[in-house]
Amino acid sequence: MWMAVQCVTTSTSTADDSCASADTSSSSASASDIGSLVNLEAFPIEDVSRPFLAAARTALFETGVASFPDFLRPAAVAAAAGEATLASPTAFVTDSEHNAWQTERNTSLPADHLANLFMRTRVASVATDEIGPTLKRLYEAPELLAFLSALLQRPLFRLDDPIGACTINVFREGWHHAWHFDEAEFTVTLSLQAADEGGHFVFTPPLRTSADDPANAAVASVLRAQTEHAFSLPGDGTGESGGAAVPVRTAPFAPGTLQVFAGRDSFHAVTPTRGPRERLVAVLCFASRPGVRNSPAVQQMFWGRTSS
């Protein structure tokens, strides 16, 4: 997913990555209220010392994804999905192309080089000020913030963005998100509604060692196995022409599933949806310092307007 808007952002130049307390400032979700939203019997997020947290952290760093099925209670799922469905018709549509790293075309390389392979993505997004009260209560819950901070072992803060802090991605029939890496290190999503068919979230184990590592051979291997795109890799000075087969997994997407995945290092995509039922997934954005918001350019790109 585009990490400018679907993220847990980290920056060595502007963020403190030391482990500290999460921002637990006042919110609209009280301690008693979180139990009406989250399945605390399965996921006691108010107690970050529980063993399930360590197991989830291990899964995240070994496989690229930590999944929490049935994280949201059925009534909360139904309410959030209903609110998303009502907001969906006016969601802003993005129809664009990007390469695996979401970078600009490299004119110094051949036109058919892997770096210049641009793939189509179609998705709509419901902005923060358009989402319903159920998802807003969850996003503003201090217990959720503390839980995610403990999972990632770093302080997190909600985005100070009235448009792009907590949003809903809408995939209509035939829409998909092409293979890519994210800009930010981690992404937090909440499944609200599956498509009739398709719309699978597919991902690899972490392939990159840093944001500067293109993992060209692994990327080429995945794209050759999973798509029909034609491209070349020689000529980049690395001698890579596509490496050994890379395992690709499908993450669970049952409504109510919370997922945290290592989007910067794990190559991932959403397969085309089929059928009239929309695929609805909430994207919860956090940052490692307070006061962060998306730039006006990003807000305009994904929601068709700015907050300024």
mmCIF file of C-alpha atoms in Angstrom:
data_model
loop_
_atom_site.group_PDB
_atom_site.id
_atom_site.type_symbol
_atom_site.label_atom_id
_atom_site.label_comp_id
_atom_site.label_asym_id
_atom_site.label_seq_id
_atom_site.Cartn_x
_atom_site.Cartn_y
_atom_site.Cartn_z
ATOM 1 C CA MET A 1 0.000 0.000 0.000
ATOM 2 C CA TRP A 2 1.151 3.565 -0.514
ATOM 3 C CA MET A 3 3.041 4.238 2.636
ATOM 4 C CA ALA A 4 2.542 7.941 2.562
ATOM 5 C CA VAL A 5 -0.970 7.210 3.771
ATOM 6 C CA GLN A 6 -0.883 3.641 5.136
ATOM 7 C CA CYS A 7 1.782 3.538 7.658
ATOM 8 C CA VAL A 8 3.720 3.402 10.804
ATOM 9 C CA THR A 9 6.330 5.931 9.746
ATOM 10 C CA THR A 10 9.866 5.919 11.035
ATOM 11 C CA SER A 11 12.710 8.243 10.175
ATOM 12 C CA THR A 12 16.250 8.116 11.506
ATOM 13 C CA SER A 13 16.646 11.824 10.867
ATOM 14 C CA THR A 14 13.463 13.041 12.567
ATOM 15 C CA ALA A 15 12.170 10.299 14.851
ATOM 16 C CA ASP A 16 13.335 8.838 18.140
ATOM 17 C CA ASP A 17 13.205 5.041 17.786
ATOM 18 C CA SER A 18 13.973 4.334 21.431
ATOM 19 C CA CYS A 19 11.377 2.333 23.334
ATOM 20 C CA ALA A 20 9.158 4.659 25.343
ATOM 21 C CA SER A 21 5.592 5.072 26.445
ATOM 22 C CA ALA A 22 2.945 5.533 23.799
ATOM 23 C CA ASP A 23 0.945 8.725 23.505
ATOM 24 C CA THR A 24 -2.107 8.051 25.671
ATOM 25 C CA SER A 25 -3.686 11.480 25.534
ATOM 26 C CA SER A 26 -7.411 11.846 25.883
ATOM 27 C CA SER A 27 -9.565 10.063 23.340
ATOM 28 C CA SER A 28 -13.191 9.247 22.651
ATOM 29 C CA ALA A 29 -12.742 5.569 23.620
ATOM 30 C CA SER A 30 -12.818 4.996 27.379
ATOM 31 C CA ALA A 31 -11.340 1.972 29.156
ATOM 32 C CA SER A 32 -14.775 0.372 29.339
ATOM 33 C CA ASP A 33 -15.548 1.237 25.735
ATOM 34 C CA ILE A 34 -12.597 -0.677 24.257
ATOM 35 C CA GLY A 35 -14.182 -3.935 25.403
ATOM 36 C CA SER A 36 -17.223 -3.258 23.228
ATOM 37 C CA LEU A 37 -14.959 -2.981 20.175
ATOM 38 C CA VAL A 38 -12.067 -5.406 20.717
ATOM 39 C CA ASN A 39 -12.254 -9.121 21.534
ATOM 40 C CA LEU A 40 -10.379 -8.754 24.816
ATOM 41 C CA GLU A 41 -10.869 -12.398 25.720
ATOM 42 C CA ALA A 42 -8.674 -13.430 22.775
ATOM 43 C CA PHE A 43 -6.506 -10.309 22.653
ATOM 44 C CA PRO A 44 -6.151 -8.625 26.055
ATOM 45 C CA ILE A 45 -4.502 -5.548 24.591
ATOM 46 C CA GLU A 46 -4.840 -3.663 27.870
ATOM 47 C CA ASP A 47 -2.096 -5.973 29.239
ATOM 48 C CA VAL A 48 0.923 -5.652 26.937
ATOM 49 C CA SER A 49 2.891 -8.244 28.932
ATOM 50 C CA ARG A 50 0.761 -11.150 27.653
ATOM 51 C CA PRO A 51 2.602 -13.979 25.800
ATOM 52 C CA PHE A 52 0.512 -13.579 22.619
ATOM 53 C CA LEU A 53 2.300 -10.299 21.968
ATOM 54 C CA ALA A 54 5.733 -11.920 21.833
ATOM 55 C CA ALA A 55 4.448 -14.620 19.482
ATOM 56 C CA ALA A 56 2.947 -11.969 17.201
ATOM 57 C CA ARG A 57 6.206 -10.032 17.168
ATOM 58 C CA THR A 58 8.102 -13.147 16.158
ATOM 59 C CA ALA A 59 5.652 -13.828 13.307
ATOM 60 C CA LEU A 60 5.944 -10.232 12.104
ATOM 61 C CA PHE A 61 9.716 -10.249 11.825
ATOM 62 C CA GLU A 62 10.019 -13.796 10.477
ATOM 63 C CA THR A 63 7.152 -13.854 7.960
ATOM 64 C CA GLY A 64 6.417 -10.158 7.408
ATOM 65 C CA VAL A 65 2.868 -10.251 8.845
ATOM 66 C CA ALA A 66 1.291 -10.500 12.286
ATOM 67 C CA SER A 67 -2.421 -11.341 12.042
ATOM 68 C CA PHE A 68 -5.050 -11.093 14.756
ATOM 69 C CA PRO A 69 -8.233 -12.820 13.468
ATOM 70 C CA ASP A 70 -11.484 -11.820 15.202
ATOM 71 C CA PHE A 71 -9.723 -8.839 16.769
ATOM 72 C CA LEU A 72 -12.890 -6.776 16.425
ATOM 73 C CA ARG A 73 -16.126 -8.030 17.957
ATOM 74 C CA PRO A 74 -18.848 -9.064 15.443
ATOM 75 C CA ALA A 75 -21.140 -6.167 16.345
ATOM 76 C CA ALA A 76 -18.286 -3.691 15.912
ATOM 77 C CA VAL A 77 -17.356 -5.246 12.556
ATOM 78 C CA ALA A 78 -20.942 -4.958 11.347
ATOM 79 C CA ALA A 79 -21.177 -1.356 12.479
ATOM 80 C CA ALA A 80 -17.842 -0.328 10.947
ATOM 81 C CA ALA A 81 -18.587 -2.120 7.657
ATOM 82 C CA GLY A 82 -22.012 -0.512 7.472
ATOM 83 C CA GLU A 83 -20.543 2.939 8.032
ATOM 84 C CA ALA A 84 -17.863 2.267 5.406
ATOM 85 C CA THR A 85 -20.468 1.132 2.882
ATOM 86 C CA LEU A 86 -22.411 4.354 3.379
ATOM 87 C CA ALA A 87 -19.266 6.432 2.814
ATOM 88 C CA SER A 88 -17.963 4.383 -0.117
ATOM 89 C CA PRO A 89 -19.873 6.034 -3.005
ATOM 90 C CA THR A 90 -18.087 9.347 -2.484
ATOM 91 C CA ALA A 91 -14.621 7.880 -1.806
ATOM 92 C CA PHE A 92 -11.930 9.535 -3.904
ATOM 93 C CA VAL A 93 -10.633 7.245 -6.664
ATOM 94 C CA THR A 94 -6.946 6.853 -7.490
ATOM 95 C CA ASP A 95 -6.094 5.141 -10.786
ATOM 96 C CA SER A 96 -2.357 5.249 -11.335
ATOM 97 C CA GLU A 97 0.792 3.289 -12.124
ATOM 98 C CA HIS A 98 3.877 2.671 -10.017
ATOM 99 C CA ASN A 99 6.945 0.445 -9.951
ATOM 100 C CA ALA A 100 7.871 -2.004 -7.203
ATOM 101 C CA TRP A 101 9.510 0.708 -5.084
ATOM 102 C CA GLN A 102 7.052 3.520 -5.870
ATOM 103 C CA THR A 103 9.868 5.645 -7.256
ATOM 104 C CA GLU A 104 10.223 7.783 -10.372
ATOM 105 C CA ARG A 105 11.220 6.362 -13.742
ATOM 106 C CA ASN A 106 14.970 5.965 -14.166
ATOM 107 C CA THR A 107 15.824 7.431 -17.555
ATOM 108 C CA SER A 108 19.437 6.261 -17.237
ATOM 109 C CA LEU A 109 18.229 2.625 -17.524
ATOM 110 C CA PRO A 110 16.591 0.889 -20.504
ATOM 111 C CA ALA A 111 12.868 1.446 -20.874
ATOM 112 C CA ASP A 112 12.172 -2.250 -20.277
ATOM 113 C CA HIS A 113 14.343 -2.449 -17.148
ATOM 114 C CA LEU A 114 12.701 -3.741 -13.975
ATOM 115 C CA ALA A 115 13.036 -0.309 -12.369
ATOM 116 C CA ASN A 116 10.911 1.123 -15.194
ATOM 117 C CA LEU A 117 8.169 -1.490 -14.990
ATOM 118 C CA PHE A 118 5.101 0.510 -13.956
ATOM 119 C CA MET A 119 2.001 -1.466 -12.946
ATOM 120 C CA ARG A 120 -1.569 -0.234 -12.639
ATOM 121 C CA THR A 121 -3.342 0.171 -9.284
ATOM 122 C CA ARG A 122 -6.972 1.183 -8.762
ATOM 123 C CA VAL A 123 -8.353 1.968 -5.310
ATOM 124 C CA ALA A 124 -10.655 4.515 -3.669
ATOM 125 C CA SER A 125 -10.181 5.985 -0.198
ATOM 126 C CA VAL A 126 -12.576 7.332 2.433
ATOM 127 C CA ALA A 127 -10.898 10.191 4.304
ATOM 128 C CA THR A 128 -10.620 10.473 8.085
ATOM 129 C CA ASP A 129 -13.292 13.148 8.336
ATOM 130 C CA GLU A 130 -15.673 10.890 6.382
ATOM 131 C CA ILE A 131 -15.346 7.665 8.394
ATOM 132 C CA GLY A 132 -18.021 6.589 10.884
ATOM 133 C CA PRO A 133 -17.872 6.678 14.697
ATOM 134 C CA THR A 134 -16.989 3.001 15.214
ATOM 135 C CA LEU A 135 -13.638 3.106 13.437
ATOM 136 C CA LYS A 136 -12.885 6.525 14.878
ATOM 137 C CA ARG A 137 -13.406 5.225 18.428
ATOM 138 C CA LEU A 138 -11.028 2.340 17.785
ATOM 139 C CA TYR A 139 -8.328 4.545 16.263
ATOM 140 C CA GLU A 140 -8.505 6.989 19.177
ATOM 141 C CA ALA A 141 -8.411 4.285 21.870
ATOM 142 C CA PRO A 142 -5.278 4.648 24.037
ATOM 143 C CA GLU A 143 -5.263 0.876 24.582
ATOM 144 C CA LEU A 144 -4.778 0.252 20.856
ATOM 145 C CA LEU A 145 -1.942 2.756 20.703
ATOM 146 C CA ALA A 146 -0.184 1.177 23.679
ATOM 147 C CA PHE A 147 -0.667 -2.303 22.208
ATOM 148 C CA LEU A 148 0.867 -1.391 18.837
ATOM 149 C CA SER A 149 3.731 0.474 20.535
ATOM 150 C CA ALA A 150 4.497 -2.628 22.587
ATOM 151 C CA LEU A 151 4.285 -4.889 19.529
ATOM 152 C CA LEU A 152 6.707 -2.753 17.523
ATOM 153 C CA GLN A 153 8.832 -1.844 20.541
ATOM 154 C CA ARG A 154 8.820 1.866 19.821
ATOM 155 C CA PRO A 155 6.691 4.871 20.795
ATOM 156 C CA LEU A 156 3.824 5.588 18.428
ATOM 157 C CA PHE A 157 1.613 8.627 17.954
ATOM 158 C CA ARG A 158 -1.584 9.094 16.001
ATOM 159 C CA LEU A 159 -1.237 11.196 12.876
ATOM 160 C CA ASP A 160 -2.242 14.821 13.258
ATOM 161 C CA ASP A 161 -4.012 14.657 9.908
ATOM 162 C CA PRO A 162 -7.758 15.371 9.662
ATOM 163 C CA ILE A 163 -7.859 13.740 6.225
ATOM 164 C CA GLY A 164 -5.333 10.887 6.231
ATOM 165 C CA ALA A 165 -4.901 9.602 9.803
ATOM 166 C CA CYS A 166 -7.385 6.730 9.663
ATOM 167 C CA THR A 167 -8.944 5.913 6.312
ATOM 168 C CA ILE A 168 -10.765 3.154 4.429
ATOM 169 C CA ASN A 169 -9.532 1.641 1.176
ATOM 170 C CA VAL A 170 -12.299 0.592 -1.189
ATOM 171 C CA PHE A 171 -11.686 -1.980 -3.935
ATOM 172 C CA ARG A 172 -14.532 -2.238 -6.433
ATOM 173 C CA GLU A 173 -15.028 -5.011 -8.973
ATOM 174 C CA GLY A 174 -11.858 -5.701 -10.966
ATOM 175 C CA TRP A 175 -9.708 -3.340 -8.901
ATOM 176 C CA HIS A 176 -6.392 -4.374 -7.395
ATOM 177 C CA HIS A 177 -3.136 -3.080 -5.943
ATOM 178 C CA ALA A 178 -0.045 -4.045 -7.913
ATOM 179 C CA TRP A 179 3.075 -5.526 -6.308
ATOM 180 C CA HIS A 180 5.093 -3.002 -4.322
ATOM 181 C CA PHE A 181 7.113 -2.128 -1.247
ATOM 182 C CA ASP A 182 5.880 0.574 1.107
ATOM 183 C CA GLU A 183 7.778 3.699 2.025
ATOM 184 C CA ALA A 184 7.205 3.309 5.769
ATOM 185 C CA GLU A 185 8.385 0.352 7.777
ATOM 186 C CA PHE A 186 5.060 -1.060 8.998
ATOM 187 C CA THR A 187 1.373 -0.905 8.032
ATOM 188 C CA VAL A 188 -1.672 -1.460 10.249
ATOM 189 C CA THR A 189 -4.934 -2.560 8.618
ATOM 190 C CA LEU A 190 -8.331 -3.813 9.750
ATOM 191 C CA SER A 191 -10.456 -6.012 7.478
ATOM 192 C CA LEU A 192 -14.068 -4.837 7.291
ATOM 193 C CA GLN A 193 -15.554 -6.624 4.284
ATOM 194 C CA ALA A 194 -14.228 -9.163 1.774
ATOM 195 C CA ALA A 195 -15.043 -9.099 -1.932
ATOM 196 C CA ASP A 196 -17.224 -11.859 -3.387
ATOM 197 C CA GLU A 197 -14.050 -13.365 -4.841
ATOM 198 C CA GLY A 198 -10.422 -12.347 -5.106
ATOM 199 C CA GLY A 199 -9.011 -9.333 -3.318
ATOM 200 C CA HIS A 200 -6.413 -11.486 -1.572
ATOM 201 C CA PHE A 201 -3.533 -9.862 0.257
ATOM 202 C CA VAL A 202 -0.437 -11.722 -0.942
ATOM 203 C CA PHE A 203 3.025 -11.135 0.463
ATOM 204 C CA THR A 204 6.565 -12.442 0.697
ATOM 205 C CA PRO A 205 8.856 -12.782 3.700
ATOM 206 C CA PRO A 206 10.985 -9.669 4.261
ATOM 207 C CA LEU A 207 13.268 -9.317 1.234
ATOM 208 C CA ARG A 208 15.069 -6.069 1.950
ATOM 209 C CA THR A 209 17.610 -5.259 4.626
ATOM 210 C CA SER A 210 16.929 -1.510 4.431
ATOM 211 C CA ALA A 211 15.023 1.075 2.421
ATOM 212 C CA ASP A 212 18.097 1.420 0.195
ATOM 213 C CA ASP A 213 18.163 -2.282 -0.706
ATOM 214 C CA PRO A 214 16.185 -2.863 -3.953
ATOM 215 C CA ALA A 215 16.281 -6.682 -3.661
ATOM 216 C CA ASN A 216 16.239 -6.788 -7.458
ATOM 217 C CA ALA A 217 16.721 -10.523 -7.882
ATOM 218 C CA ALA A 218 13.937 -11.410 -5.451
ATOM 219 C CA VAL A 219 11.566 -8.821 -6.942
ATOM 220 C CA ALA A 220 12.199 -10.157 -10.431
ATOM 221 C CA SER A 221 11.589 -13.715 -9.251
ATOM 222 C CA VAL A 222 8.220 -12.804 -7.698
ATOM 223 C CA LEU A 223 7.012 -10.787 -10.661
ATOM 224 C CA ARG A 224 7.949 -13.512 -13.147
ATOM 225 C CA ALA A 225 6.136 -16.128 -11.091
ATOM 226 C CA GLN A 226 3.070 -14.083 -10.146
ATOM 227 C CA THR A 227 2.431 -11.786 -13.139
ATOM 228 C CA GLU A 228 2.667 -11.684 -16.915
ATOM 229 C CA HIS A 229 4.712 -8.498 -17.020
ATOM 230 C CA ALA A 230 7.766 -8.510 -19.290
ATOM 231 C CA PHE A 231 10.939 -6.745 -18.190
ATOM 232 C CA SER A 232 14.712 -7.033 -18.171
ATOM 233 C CA LEU A 233 17.192 -6.835 -15.332
ATOM 234 C CA PRO A 234 20.711 -6.867 -16.842
ATOM 235 C CA GLY A 235 22.569 -3.614 -17.230
ATOM 236 C CA ASP A 236 22.186 -2.334 -13.667
ATOM 237 C CA GLY A 237 25.722 -3.289 -12.692
ATOM 238 C CA THR A 238 24.688 -5.924 -10.184
ATOM 239 C CA GLY A 239 24.729 -8.972 -12.419
ATOM 240 C CA GLU A 240 21.283 -9.957 -11.124
ATOM 241 C CA SER A 241 18.858 -11.518 -13.574
ATOM 242 C CA GLY A 242 16.241 -12.953 -11.240
ATOM 243 C CA GLY A 243 16.916 -15.202 -8.296
ATOM 244 C CA ALA A 244 15.583 -18.377 -6.754
ATOM 245 C CA ALA A 245 11.874 -18.836 -6.163
ATOM 246 C CA VAL A 246 10.500 -16.647 -3.374
ATOM 247 C CA PRO A 247 7.635 -18.018 -1.244
ATOM 248 C CA VAL A 248 4.384 -16.075 -1.534
ATOM 249 C CA ARG A 249 1.717 -16.345 1.147
ATOM 250 C CA THR A 250 -1.880 -15.188 1.425
ATOM 251 C CA ALA A 251 -2.872 -13.382 4.600
ATOM 252 C CA PRO A 252 -6.245 -13.973 6.246
ATOM 253 C CA PHE A 253 -8.855 -11.349 5.434
ATOM 254 C CA ALA A 254 -11.883 -12.419 7.454
ATOM 255 C CA PRO A 255 -13.787 -9.316 8.603
ATOM 256 C CA GLY A 256 -12.524 -8.161 11.975
ATOM 257 C CA THR A 257 -8.909 -9.217 11.362
ATOM 258 C CA LEU A 258 -6.250 -6.734 12.452
ATOM 259 C CA GLN A 259 -2.947 -7.028 10.604
ATOM 260 C CA VAL A 260 0.434 -5.443 11.065
ATOM 261 C CA PHE A 261 2.887 -6.092 8.267
ATOM 262 C CA ALA A 262 6.408 -5.094 7.398
ATOM 263 C CA GLY A 263 5.477 -3.256 4.221
ATOM 264 C CA ARG A 264 8.858 -1.637 3.611
ATOM 265 C CA ASP A 265 10.695 -4.957 3.410
ATOM 266 C CA SER A 266 7.943 -7.426 2.463
ATOM 267 C CA PHE A 267 6.872 -7.346 -1.206
ATOM 268 C CA HIS A 268 3.068 -7.427 -1.391
ATOM 269 C CA ALA A 269 -0.051 -6.895 -3.488
ATOM 270 C CA VAL A 270 -3.846 -7.140 -3.481
ATOM 271 C CA THR A 271 -5.196 -9.412 -6.222
ATOM 272 C CA PRO A 272 -8.106 -8.305 -8.461
ATOM 273 C CA THR A 273 -11.537 -8.460 -6.892
ATOM 274 C CA ARG A 274 -14.502 -10.178 -8.545
ATOM 275 C CA GLY A 275 -18.176 -9.623 -7.911
ATOM 276 C CA PRO A 276 -20.198 -6.556 -6.888
ATOM 277 C CA ARG A 277 -19.363 -6.661 -3.170
ATOM 278 C CA GLU A 278 -16.623 -4.183 -2.364
ATOM 279 C CA ARG A 279 -13.468 -5.078 -0.481
ATOM 280 C CA LEU A 280 -13.253 -2.681 2.475
ATOM 281 C CA VAL A 281 -10.150 -2.349 4.630
ATOM 282 C CA ALA A 282 -9.354 0.331 7.185
ATOM 283 C CA VAL A 283 -5.836 1.764 7.276
ATOM 284 C CA LEU A 284 -4.661 3.101 10.625
ATOM 285 C CA CYS A 285 -1.686 5.478 10.437
ATOM 286 C CA PHE A 286 0.761 6.191 13.199
ATOM 287 C CA ALA A 287 4.115 7.962 13.441
ATOM 288 C CA SER A 288 7.129 7.740 15.738
ATOM 289 C CA ARG A 289 6.852 11.415 16.705
ATOM 290 C CA PRO A 290 3.889 13.704 17.421
ATOM 291 C CA GLY A 291 2.479 16.285 15.024
ATOM 292 C CA VAL A 292 2.972 14.314 11.780
ATOM 293 C CA ARG A 293 0.551 14.759 8.904
ATOM 294 C CA ASN A 294 0.584 14.004 5.204
ATOM 295 C CA SER A 295 1.813 16.719 2.868
ATOM 296 C CA PRO A 296 -0.759 18.720 0.884
ATOM 297 C CA ALA A 297 0.473 16.947 -2.266
ATOM 298 C CA VAL A 298 -0.233 13.515 -0.777
ATOM 299 C CA GLN A 299 -3.616 14.618 0.556
ATOM 300 C CA GLN A 300 -4.546 15.910 -2.889
ATOM 301 C CA MET A 301 -3.393 12.688 -4.550
ATOM 302 C CA PHE A 302 -5.356 10.285 -2.366
ATOM 303 C CA TRP A 303 -8.376 12.306 -1.232
ATOM 304 C CA GLY A 304 -8.678 15.037 -3.843
ATOM 305 C CA ARG A 305 -8.336 17.884 -1.352
ATOM 306 C CA THR A 306 -6.088 19.288 1.374
ATOM 307 C CA SER A 307 -6.596 20.165 5.025
ATOM 308 C CA SER A 308 -5.052 23.623 4.701
#
